[in-house]
């Protein structure tokens, strides 16, 4: 039993995958757009203001830089893995090749948080800007249809009186249909949304910079007022929160089997998308904390709040609202593209039922997974608020990042002969720093996040031992080989 739990896949080209091949249509620009599309969204339009108001003040800029440094170590490791194992599955596939089946399942299960649950969190953010735009136009949707019926306040869950977050459900289902009909159509729509939202963000930064009041940046690090409220403890807590804003730069690796030249294009797309997003995040954080006192930014649409404080920038409100809707939509779109492909590769490995490995004969997409993912995301977005979803997503992603950084170092020693078109520079140092930086951010998570993660992990282990352990193709092949040897 223990041998199987830590058994690793020994092929690194996906040649043992079961099922129909996906269509290779993505080039470097499409892959980079997937990364940017996944990253720029809830972080820059929502999380920035809330983390500044509640934890870091103007030093939210430092929180973004700390989170970016953590992600940069991981990005280098993802880039090496992407050239070595050009398969869909991202960190799940990487863990299977280095850390064994049980760890791979654990990582894959946490990636449901990274992609599926994070899409729900971003869809919740989308509702805030959508209702703000409607208000700007003199239209109103009843609050009972635009808010989550459950909230977390003062260490316990409460009922808000709302019925459902209807706009979030509608946008998720609409984007699910787009993902159902094909990666080419989805990628094209995403590329268009990325170009638009990056252009609008640059306009906001440039126009807003003219009205920045540098005095609002002093003190840059507000005096500590309690646990995780300003000071350095507040900055570190803010870093764990804004880490959510970086989730998605590695989403390009989930589309490896749809990339035309994955060994060349995946490392480029991962590193370029992370660099572009970091610059935009720091710029936006500096502008909004310079336009309005940081303690007033804790709203569901902080960028609009900051712009609205300056009548001269009223013309920007339209751009911000439209840009936010486009940006958040592209994040949800990329997550709906990524999550079904994680399910697909797990189905190919036998850890999930064969239905998860099915490919649509016409659209060449994992259509059943896409529907399951879209409906699941819509249900979560309908019921839960952003803060609960966001923290859980960050924890699942940080754990996956630890596995990726460790996996690169392990594979350097277990399979040094494998060709690597991209190599992590100073791998022993870079990989260890990646593990330590992710572990540091995990340390600053709240106790209830650990409790929720424990429950999530137990559910995943029950599924694995009830189905995946017995149906694993790797286990079946080894059992067959053992039987043949015994017969001989």
Short mmCIF file of C-alpha atoms in Angstrom, two decimals:
data_model
loop_
_atom_site.label_atom_id
_atom_site.label_comp_id
_atom_site.label_asym_id
_atom_site.label_seq_id
_atom_site.Cartn_x
_atom_site.Cartn_y
_atom_site.Cartn_z
CA UNK A 1 0.00 0.00 0.00
CA UNK A 2 2.66 2.48 1.01
CA UNK A 3 4.59 1.72 -2.16
CA UNK A 4 1.68 2.89 -4.28
CA UNK A 5 1.08 6.02 -2.19
CA UNK A 6 4.56 7.25 -3.04
CA UNK A 7 4.84 5.78 -6.55
CA UNK A 8 5.89 8.31 -9.18
CA UNK A 9 5.13 8.52 -12.88
CA UNK A 10 8.31 7.87 -14.81
CA UNK A 11 7.28 9.16 -18.24
CA UNK A 12 7.46 12.89 -18.75
CA UNK A 13 5.82 13.38 -22.12
CA UNK A 14 2.24 12.35 -21.41
CA UNK A 15 2.59 9.28 -23.59
CA UNK A 16 0.59 7.13 -21.18
CA UNK A 17 -2.38 9.44 -21.14
CA UNK A 18 -5.73 7.86 -21.92
CA UNK A 19 -8.30 9.56 -24.11
CA UNK A 20 -8.46 11.86 -27.14
CA UNK A 21 -5.70 14.44 -27.67
CA UNK A 22 -6.47 18.12 -27.26
CA UNK A 23 -5.97 20.50 -30.18
CA UNK A 24 -2.68 22.45 -30.16
CA UNK A 25 -3.64 26.02 -31.04
CA UNK A 26 -1.89 28.28 -28.50
CA UNK A 27 1.25 30.28 -29.25
CA UNK A 28 3.37 32.45 -26.89
CA UNK A 29 1.02 35.45 -27.04
CA UNK A 30 -2.04 33.33 -26.35
CA UNK A 31 -0.29 31.64 -23.41
CA UNK A 32 0.95 34.94 -21.97
CA UNK A 33 -2.56 36.34 -22.30
CA UNK A 34 -3.86 33.33 -20.36
CA UNK A 35 -1.45 34.17 -17.55
CA UNK A 36 -2.28 37.87 -17.46
CA UNK A 37 -5.96 37.11 -17.89
CA UNK A 38 -5.88 34.81 -14.86
CA UNK A 39 -3.89 37.20 -12.65
CA UNK A 40 -5.25 40.71 -13.17
CA UNK A 41 -8.71 40.83 -11.71
CA UNK A 42 -9.93 40.55 -8.14
CA UNK A 43 -6.54 41.57 -6.73
CA UNK A 44 -6.10 44.88 -8.47
CA UNK A 45 -9.76 45.87 -8.41
CA UNK A 46 -10.87 44.65 -4.95
CA UNK A 47 -8.25 43.05 -2.68
CA UNK A 48 -5.85 46.02 -2.93
CA UNK A 49 -8.20 48.43 -1.17
CA UNK A 50 -9.38 46.00 1.49
CA UNK A 51 -5.87 44.88 2.44
CA UNK A 52 -4.68 48.50 2.60
CA UNK A 53 -7.61 49.62 4.77
CA UNK A 54 -7.50 46.73 7.23
CA UNK A 55 -3.86 45.67 7.42
CA UNK A 56 -1.07 47.55 5.63
CA UNK A 57 -1.99 51.15 4.80
CA UNK A 58 0.22 52.65 2.06
CA UNK A 59 2.66 49.79 2.71
CA UNK A 60 0.30 47.63 0.67
CA UNK A 61 2.94 48.33 -1.98
CA UNK A 62 5.44 46.35 0.12
CA UNK A 63 2.89 43.56 0.58
CA UNK A 64 2.58 43.24 -3.21
CA UNK A 65 6.36 43.15 -3.60
CA UNK A 66 6.73 40.48 -0.90
CA UNK A 67 4.06 38.33 -2.56
CA UNK A 68 5.73 38.90 -5.95
CA UNK A 69 9.11 37.74 -4.64
CA UNK A 70 7.47 34.58 -3.33
CA UNK A 71 5.79 34.03 -6.70
CA UNK A 72 9.00 34.72 -8.65
CA UNK A 73 10.80 31.76 -7.05
CA UNK A 74 7.82 29.57 -7.85
CA UNK A 75 7.52 30.96 -11.39
CA UNK A 76 11.09 29.88 -12.17
CA UNK A 77 10.29 26.38 -10.88
CA UNK A 78 7.08 26.23 -12.92
CA UNK A 79 9.05 27.29 -15.99
CA UNK A 80 11.53 24.40 -15.62
CA UNK A 81 8.76 21.89 -14.99
CA UNK A 82 6.78 23.21 -17.96
CA UNK A 83 9.68 22.42 -20.33
CA UNK A 84 10.38 19.08 -18.68
CA UNK A 85 6.80 17.82 -18.35
CA UNK A 86 4.79 19.59 -21.10
CA UNK A 87 1.49 18.11 -19.97
CA UNK A 88 -1.80 19.53 -18.76
CA UNK A 89 -2.16 19.24 -15.01
CA UNK A 90 0.30 21.90 -13.83
CA UNK A 91 1.58 21.25 -10.29
CA UNK A 92 -0.50 18.06 -10.05
CA UNK A 93 1.48 16.48 -12.90
CA UNK A 94 4.74 17.81 -11.50
CA UNK A 95 4.03 16.36 -8.06
CA UNK A 96 3.08 12.99 -9.59
CA UNK A 97 6.48 12.84 -11.27
CA UNK A 98 8.49 13.70 -8.17
CA UNK A 99 6.61 13.28 -4.89
CA UNK A 100 4.30 10.35 -5.54
CA UNK A 101 0.63 9.60 -6.13
CA UNK A 102 -0.78 10.60 -2.73
CA UNK A 103 0.97 13.97 -2.81
CA UNK A 104 -0.15 14.48 -6.40
CA UNK A 105 -3.74 13.83 -5.39
CA UNK A 106 -3.40 16.23 -2.47
CA UNK A 107 -2.01 18.93 -4.78
CA UNK A 108 -4.65 18.27 -7.45
CA UNK A 109 -7.38 18.47 -4.82
CA UNK A 110 -5.99 21.81 -3.60
CA UNK A 111 -5.91 23.06 -7.18
CA UNK A 112 -9.69 22.88 -7.13
CA UNK A 113 -9.33 25.71 -4.60
CA UNK A 114 -6.78 27.53 -6.74
CA UNK A 115 -8.86 27.53 -9.91
CA UNK A 116 -12.44 26.59 -9.14
CA UNK A 117 -12.96 28.40 -5.84
CA UNK A 118 -10.88 31.40 -6.90
CA UNK A 119 -13.15 31.84 -9.93
CA UNK A 120 -16.08 32.00 -7.50
CA UNK A 121 -14.27 34.66 -5.45
CA UNK A 122 -13.58 36.76 -8.55
CA UNK A 123 -17.18 36.38 -9.73
CA UNK A 124 -18.29 37.80 -6.37
CA UNK A 125 -15.99 40.78 -7.00
CA UNK A 126 -17.51 41.16 -10.49
CA UNK A 127 -20.92 41.75 -8.91
CA UNK A 128 -19.63 44.76 -6.94
CA UNK A 129 -18.46 46.60 -10.05
CA UNK A 130 -21.48 45.51 -12.07
CA UNK A 131 -23.90 46.99 -9.53
CA UNK A 132 -21.74 50.13 -9.32
CA UNK A 133 -21.99 50.54 -13.11
CA UNK A 134 -25.76 50.06 -13.01
CA UNK A 135 -26.04 52.63 -10.20
CA UNK A 136 -24.03 55.02 -12.34
CA UNK A 137 -26.64 54.50 -15.08
CA UNK A 138 -29.56 54.98 -12.68
CA UNK A 139 -30.47 51.29 -12.61
CA UNK A 140 -30.71 49.21 -9.47
CA UNK A 141 -30.92 45.52 -8.59
CA UNK A 142 -32.37 44.60 -5.17
CA UNK A 143 -29.61 43.95 -2.61
CA UNK A 144 -31.10 40.53 -1.81
CA UNK A 145 -30.13 39.45 -5.34
CA UNK A 146 -26.57 40.85 -5.35
CA UNK A 147 -25.13 39.66 -2.03
CA UNK A 148 -24.11 36.38 -0.44
CA UNK A 149 -26.59 34.93 2.05
CA UNK A 150 -23.68 33.87 4.30
CA UNK A 151 -20.97 36.08 5.85
CA UNK A 152 -18.12 35.64 8.36
CA UNK A 153 -17.99 38.24 11.11
CA UNK A 154 -16.37 38.31 14.58
CA UNK A 155 -15.18 34.70 14.32
CA UNK A 156 -18.52 33.17 13.38
CA UNK A 157 -20.80 32.72 10.39
CA UNK A 158 -23.97 34.78 10.08
CA UNK A 159 -26.93 35.03 7.71
CA UNK A 160 -27.11 38.32 5.82
CA UNK A 161 -30.75 38.17 4.73
CA UNK A 162 -29.77 38.08 1.05
CA UNK A 163 -31.03 35.31 -1.23
CA UNK A 164 -28.38 34.87 -3.92
CA UNK A 165 -25.58 36.67 -5.74
CA UNK A 166 -27.39 36.50 -9.06
CA UNK A 167 -25.03 38.56 -11.29
CA UNK A 168 -22.11 36.33 -10.28
CA UNK A 169 -24.07 33.22 -11.25
CA UNK A 170 -25.03 34.68 -14.64
CA UNK A 171 -21.49 35.72 -15.63
CA UNK A 172 -20.04 32.34 -14.61
CA UNK A 173 -22.59 30.36 -16.63
CA UNK A 174 -22.14 32.60 -19.67
CA UNK A 175 -18.35 32.13 -19.61
CA UNK A 176 -18.79 28.38 -19.03
CA UNK A 177 -20.67 28.16 -22.32
CA UNK A 178 -17.81 29.98 -24.07
CA UNK A 179 -15.27 27.50 -22.65
CA UNK A 180 -17.50 24.60 -23.67
CA UNK A 181 -17.35 25.44 -27.37
CA UNK A 182 -13.56 25.55 -27.69
CA UNK A 183 -10.14 26.69 -26.49
CA UNK A 184 -9.55 28.71 -29.67
CA UNK A 185 -12.71 30.75 -29.12
CA UNK A 186 -12.02 31.06 -25.38
CA UNK A 187 -8.39 32.08 -25.93
CA UNK A 188 -9.36 34.67 -28.53
CA UNK A 189 -11.95 36.21 -26.24
CA UNK A 190 -9.44 36.21 -23.38
CA UNK A 191 -6.73 37.90 -25.49
CA UNK A 192 -9.16 40.68 -26.43
CA UNK A 193 -10.18 41.18 -22.79
CA UNK A 194 -6.55 41.23 -21.63
CA UNK A 195 -5.59 43.93 -24.15
CA UNK A 196 -8.57 46.05 -23.12
CA UNK A 197 -8.13 45.73 -19.37
CA UNK A 198 -4.35 46.32 -19.40
CA UNK A 199 -4.89 49.42 -21.54
CA UNK A 200 -7.58 50.72 -19.18
CA UNK A 201 -5.44 50.04 -16.09
CA UNK A 202 -2.53 51.98 -17.61
CA UNK A 203 -4.88 54.89 -18.33
CA UNK A 204 -6.12 54.89 -14.71
CA UNK A 205 -2.55 54.84 -13.36
CA UNK A 206 -1.32 57.64 -15.65
CA UNK A 207 -4.39 59.87 -15.19
CA UNK A 208 -4.68 59.25 -11.46
CA UNK A 209 -1.00 59.90 -10.82
CA UNK A 210 -1.51 63.59 -11.60
CA UNK A 211 -3.84 63.91 -8.58
CA UNK A 212 -1.83 61.82 -6.11
CA UNK A 213 -1.19 63.50 -2.76
CA UNK A 214 2.19 62.21 -1.47
CA UNK A 215 1.24 63.25 2.08
CA UNK A 216 -1.25 60.37 2.13
CA UNK A 217 1.71 57.98 1.96
CA UNK A 218 2.99 59.19 5.35
CA UNK A 219 3.48 57.32 7.53
CA UNK A 220 4.21 54.72 4.90
CA UNK A 221 3.97 51.96 7.52
CA UNK A 222 1.21 52.97 9.98
CA UNK A 223 1.82 52.27 13.67
CA UNK A 224 0.64 48.87 14.82
CA UNK A 225 -2.83 48.92 16.38
CA UNK A 226 -3.15 45.24 17.27
CA UNK A 227 -2.59 41.77 15.84
CA UNK A 228 -2.12 42.01 12.06
CA UNK A 229 -3.44 45.58 12.00
CA UNK A 230 -0.74 47.80 10.49
CA UNK A 231 2.94 47.64 11.31
CA UNK A 232 5.01 44.74 9.96
CA UNK A 233 2.58 42.10 11.18
CA UNK A 234 -0.10 43.90 9.18
CA UNK A 235 2.13 43.98 6.10
CA UNK A 236 2.75 40.24 6.32
CA UNK A 237 -0.94 39.52 6.77
CA UNK A 238 -1.67 41.80 3.79
CA UNK A 239 0.93 39.87 1.77
CA UNK A 240 -0.98 36.63 2.38
CA UNK A 241 -4.18 38.38 1.26
CA UNK A 242 -2.79 40.05 -1.87
CA UNK A 243 -1.09 36.77 -2.76
CA UNK A 244 -4.56 35.91 -4.01
CA UNK A 245 -4.03 38.63 -6.62
CA UNK A 246 -1.11 36.70 -8.16
CA UNK A 247 -2.88 33.38 -8.44
CA UNK A 248 -3.09 32.36 -12.07
CA UNK A 249 0.33 33.22 -13.54
CA UNK A 250 0.99 29.47 -13.68
CA UNK A 251 -2.39 28.74 -15.29
CA UNK A 252 -0.64 28.67 -18.65
CA UNK A 253 0.97 25.36 -17.68
CA UNK A 254 -2.46 23.72 -17.46
CA UNK A 255 -2.80 24.30 -21.22
CA UNK A 256 0.55 22.67 -22.08
CA UNK A 257 -1.09 20.04 -24.27
CA UNK A 258 -2.77 22.80 -26.29
CA UNK A 259 0.45 24.79 -26.82
CA UNK A 260 2.13 24.56 -30.20
CA UNK A 261 5.68 24.69 -28.74
CA UNK A 262 5.38 24.20 -24.97
CA UNK A 263 9.12 23.82 -24.23
CA UNK A 264 9.86 27.26 -25.66
CA UNK A 265 6.67 29.20 -25.03
CA UNK A 266 5.61 28.14 -21.51
CA UNK A 267 8.63 29.56 -19.60
CA UNK A 268 8.38 32.82 -21.55
CA UNK A 269 4.65 33.19 -20.91
CA UNK A 270 4.90 32.38 -17.18
CA UNK A 271 7.71 34.84 -16.43
CA UNK A 272 6.44 37.63 -18.68
CA UNK A 273 2.89 37.50 -17.32
CA UNK A 274 4.14 37.62 -13.71
CA UNK A 275 6.43 40.60 -14.43
CA UNK A 276 3.75 42.63 -16.21
CA UNK A 277 1.20 42.00 -13.47
CA UNK A 278 3.60 43.00 -10.67
CA UNK A 279 4.34 46.37 -12.29
CA UNK A 280 0.62 47.08 -12.78
CA UNK A 281 -0.23 46.04 -9.20
CA UNK A 282 2.39 48.28 -7.61
CA UNK A 283 1.34 51.18 -9.84
CA UNK A 284 -2.34 50.83 -9.00
CA UNK A 285 -1.64 50.41 -5.27
CA UNK A 286 0.45 53.59 -5.24
CA UNK A 287 -2.23 55.58 -7.08
CA UNK A 288 -5.29 54.63 -5.03
CA UNK A 289 -3.50 55.08 -1.68
CA UNK A 290 -2.33 58.48 -2.95
CA UNK A 291 -5.81 59.56 -4.04
CA UNK A 292 -7.67 58.76 -0.82
CA UNK A 293 -6.76 58.01 2.83
CA UNK A 294 -6.13 54.28 3.02
CA UNK A 295 -8.69 53.66 5.77
CA UNK A 296 -11.47 54.67 3.36
CA UNK A 297 -10.55 52.07 0.72
CA UNK A 298 -12.17 49.04 2.34
CA UNK A 299 -15.11 48.89 -0.09
CA UNK A 300 -16.20 46.35 -2.68
CA UNK A 301 -15.00 48.69 -5.45
CA UNK A 302 -11.97 50.58 -3.99
CA UNK A 303 -10.69 51.92 -7.32
CA UNK A 304 -14.06 53.56 -8.00
CA UNK A 305 -14.07 54.85 -4.42
CA UNK A 306 -10.66 56.48 -4.90
CA UNK A 307 -11.56 57.99 -8.28
CA UNK A 308 -14.91 59.29 -7.04
CA UNK A 309 -13.11 61.36 -4.37
CA UNK A 310 -11.74 63.61 -7.14
CA UNK A 311 -14.41 65.32 -9.31
CA UNK A 312 -11.77 65.95 -11.96
CA UNK A 313 -11.53 62.19 -12.46
CA UNK A 314 -15.25 61.48 -12.81
CA UNK A 315 -14.70 60.63 -16.46
CA UNK A 316 -12.46 57.80 -15.28
CA UNK A 317 -15.25 56.11 -13.34
CA UNK A 318 -16.77 54.70 -16.50
CA UNK A 319 -13.40 53.34 -17.59
CA UNK A 320 -12.71 51.83 -14.17
CA UNK A 321 -16.08 50.10 -13.98
CA UNK A 322 -15.89 48.76 -17.52
CA UNK A 323 -12.23 47.82 -17.12
CA UNK A 324 -12.97 45.99 -13.87
CA UNK A 325 -15.81 44.03 -15.45
CA UNK A 326 -13.60 43.04 -18.38
CA UNK A 327 -10.67 42.20 -16.11
CA UNK A 328 -12.69 40.12 -13.69
CA UNK A 329 -14.47 38.34 -16.54
CA UNK A 330 -11.17 37.28 -18.09
CA UNK A 331 -9.99 35.86 -14.76
CA UNK A 332 -13.13 33.74 -14.41
CA UNK A 333 -12.75 32.65 -18.03
CA UNK A 334 -9.16 31.45 -17.58
CA UNK A 335 -10.01 29.62 -14.36
CA UNK A 336 -12.88 27.84 -16.11
CA UNK A 337 -10.40 26.87 -18.85
CA UNK A 338 -7.84 25.60 -16.32
CA UNK A 339 -9.91 23.63 -13.80
CA UNK A 340 -11.50 21.14 -16.26
CA UNK A 341 -8.05 20.29 -17.59
CA UNK A 342 -6.87 19.41 -14.08
CA UNK A 343 -9.87 17.09 -13.76
CA UNK A 344 -9.11 15.67 -17.21
CA UNK A 345 -5.52 14.71 -16.45
CA UNK A 346 -6.58 13.21 -13.10
CA UNK A 347 -9.20 11.21 -14.98
CA UNK A 348 -6.54 10.11 -17.48
CA UNK A 349 -4.51 8.80 -14.53
CA UNK A 350 -7.51 6.86 -13.18
CA UNK A 351 -7.76 8.91 -9.97
CA UNK A 352 -11.18 10.19 -11.06
CA UNK A 353 -13.91 8.27 -12.97
CA UNK A 354 -13.44 7.94 -16.77
CA UNK A 355 -16.19 10.50 -17.42
CA UNK A 356 -13.73 13.19 -16.31
CA UNK A 357 -11.34 12.24 -19.13
CA UNK A 358 -13.85 12.60 -21.96
CA UNK A 359 -13.19 15.07 -24.78
CA UNK A 360 -15.96 16.56 -26.94
CA UNK A 361 -15.67 14.98 -30.43
CA UNK A 362 -16.40 18.26 -32.21
CA UNK A 363 -15.11 21.04 -29.93
CA UNK A 364 -12.08 19.07 -28.63
CA UNK A 365 -12.66 20.38 -25.11
CA UNK A 366 -13.19 18.53 -21.81
CA UNK A 367 -16.88 19.44 -22.05
CA UNK A 368 -18.28 17.43 -19.15
CA UNK A 369 -15.59 18.80 -16.81
CA UNK A 370 -16.35 22.30 -18.05
CA UNK A 371 -20.02 21.96 -17.17
CA UNK A 372 -19.21 20.47 -13.75
CA UNK A 373 -16.71 23.25 -13.08
CA UNK A 374 -19.03 26.04 -14.23
CA UNK A 375 -21.97 24.83 -12.16
CA UNK A 376 -19.78 24.36 -9.09
CA UNK A 377 -18.24 27.83 -9.42
CA UNK A 378 -21.69 29.38 -9.88
CA UNK A 379 -23.05 27.68 -6.75
CA UNK A 380 -20.15 28.89 -4.59
CA UNK A 381 -20.36 32.42 -6.00
CA UNK A 382 -24.09 32.46 -5.28
CA UNK A 383 -23.69 31.71 -1.58
CA UNK A 384 -20.28 32.73 -0.17
CA UNK A 385 -18.61 36.18 0.21
CA UNK A 386 -15.19 37.17 -1.11
CA UNK A 387 -13.21 37.06 2.16
CA UNK A 388 -14.04 33.42 2.94
CA UNK A 389 -13.32 32.25 -0.61
CA UNK A 390 -10.16 34.34 -1.08
CA UNK A 391 -8.29 33.12 2.01
CA UNK A 392 -9.07 29.48 1.28
CA UNK A 393 -7.83 29.88 -2.29
CA UNK A 394 -4.53 31.41 -1.12
CA UNK A 395 -3.85 28.51 1.24
CA UNK A 396 -4.49 25.85 -1.38
CA UNK A 397 -2.26 27.64 -3.87
CA UNK A 398 0.61 28.18 -1.43
CA UNK A 399 0.64 24.47 -0.61
CA UNK A 400 0.78 23.64 -4.34
CA UNK A 401 3.64 26.12 -4.78
CA UNK A 402 5.63 24.45 -1.99
CA UNK A 403 5.29 21.12 -3.82
CA UNK A 404 6.46 22.61 -7.13
CA UNK A 405 9.56 24.24 -5.61
CA UNK A 406 10.47 21.03 -3.77
CA UNK A 407 9.73 18.92 -6.84
CA UNK A 408 12.22 20.73 -9.07
CA UNK A 409 15.02 20.10 -6.58
CA UNK A 410 14.05 16.45 -6.14
CA UNK A 411 13.97 15.85 -9.90
CA UNK A 412 17.41 17.43 -10.29
CA UNK A 413 18.80 14.61 -8.13
CA UNK A 414 16.56 11.72 -9.20
CA UNK A 415 16.62 12.43 -12.96
CA UNK A 416 19.61 14.68 -13.71
CA UNK A 417 19.87 13.22 -17.22
CA UNK A 418 16.55 14.62 -18.46
CA UNK A 419 16.84 17.44 -21.04
CA UNK A 420 15.80 20.82 -19.69
CA UNK A 421 15.44 23.68 -22.17
CA UNK A 422 15.00 26.01 -19.20
CA UNK A 423 16.84 25.50 -15.91
CA UNK A 424 16.14 27.27 -12.63
CA UNK A 425 19.23 29.40 -11.87
CA UNK A 426 21.01 28.43 -8.62
CA UNK A 427 18.37 25.72 -8.10
CA UNK A 428 19.29 24.69 -4.52
CA UNK A 429 19.01 28.27 -3.31
CA UNK A 430 16.04 29.30 -5.47
CA UNK A 431 13.95 26.22 -4.65
CA UNK A 432 14.63 26.41 -0.91
CA UNK A 433 13.79 30.13 -0.87
CA UNK A 434 10.59 29.34 -2.75
CA UNK A 435 9.56 26.76 -0.14
CA UNK A 436 10.47 29.05 2.77
CA UNK A 437 8.71 32.11 1.34
CA UNK A 438 5.49 30.16 0.72
CA UNK A 439 5.70 28.61 4.20
CA UNK A 440 6.14 32.08 5.70
CA UNK A 441 2.96 33.35 4.07
CA UNK A 442 1.13 30.22 5.24
CA UNK A 443 2.23 31.01 8.80
CA UNK A 444 0.27 34.27 8.69
CA UNK A 445 -3.02 32.62 7.74
CA UNK A 446 -5.83 32.70 10.34
CA UNK A 447 -6.80 29.66 12.41
CA UNK A 448 -10.21 29.32 10.77
CA UNK A 449 -8.54 29.08 7.36
CA UNK A 450 -6.50 26.16 8.67
CA UNK A 451 -9.69 24.60 10.01
CA UNK A 452 -11.42 24.93 6.63
CA UNK A 453 -8.33 23.56 4.88
CA UNK A 454 -8.30 20.56 7.22
CA UNK A 455 -11.93 19.78 6.40
CA UNK A 456 -11.22 20.15 2.67
CA UNK A 457 -8.22 17.81 2.96
CA UNK A 458 -10.21 15.13 4.79
CA UNK A 459 -12.88 15.22 2.08
CA UNK A 460 -10.19 14.82 -0.58
CA UNK A 461 -8.55 11.88 1.20
CA UNK A 462 -11.90 10.11 1.51
CA UNK A 463 -12.43 10.43 -2.26
CA UNK A 464 -8.89 9.22 -3.00
CA UNK A 465 -9.03 6.11 -0.83
CA UNK A 466 -12.62 5.33 -1.85
CA UNK A 467 -11.94 5.55 -5.61
CA UNK A 468 -8.57 6.85 -6.81
CA UNK A 469 -6.37 4.41 -4.89
CA UNK A 470 -8.15 1.37 -6.34
CA UNK A 471 -8.52 2.69 -9.91
CA UNK A 472 -5.15 4.36 -10.44
CA UNK A 473 -3.73 3.34 -13.83
CA UNK A 474 -0.21 3.50 -12.39
CA UNK A 475 -1.27 1.03 -9.67
CA UNK A 476 -2.97 -1.26 -12.20
CA UNK A 477 0.10 -1.36 -14.46
CA UNK A 478 2.41 -2.16 -11.56
CA UNK A 479 0.04 -4.82 -10.27
CA UNK A 480 -0.10 -6.39 -13.74
CA UNK A 481 3.69 -6.32 -14.00
CA UNK A 482 3.97 -7.95 -10.57
CA UNK A 483 1.54 -10.69 -11.62
CA UNK A 484 3.52 -11.40 -14.80
CA UNK A 485 6.79 -11.61 -12.86
CA UNK A 486 5.19 -13.91 -10.30
CA UNK A 487 3.89 -16.17 -13.07
CA UNK A 488 7.37 -16.37 -14.56
#
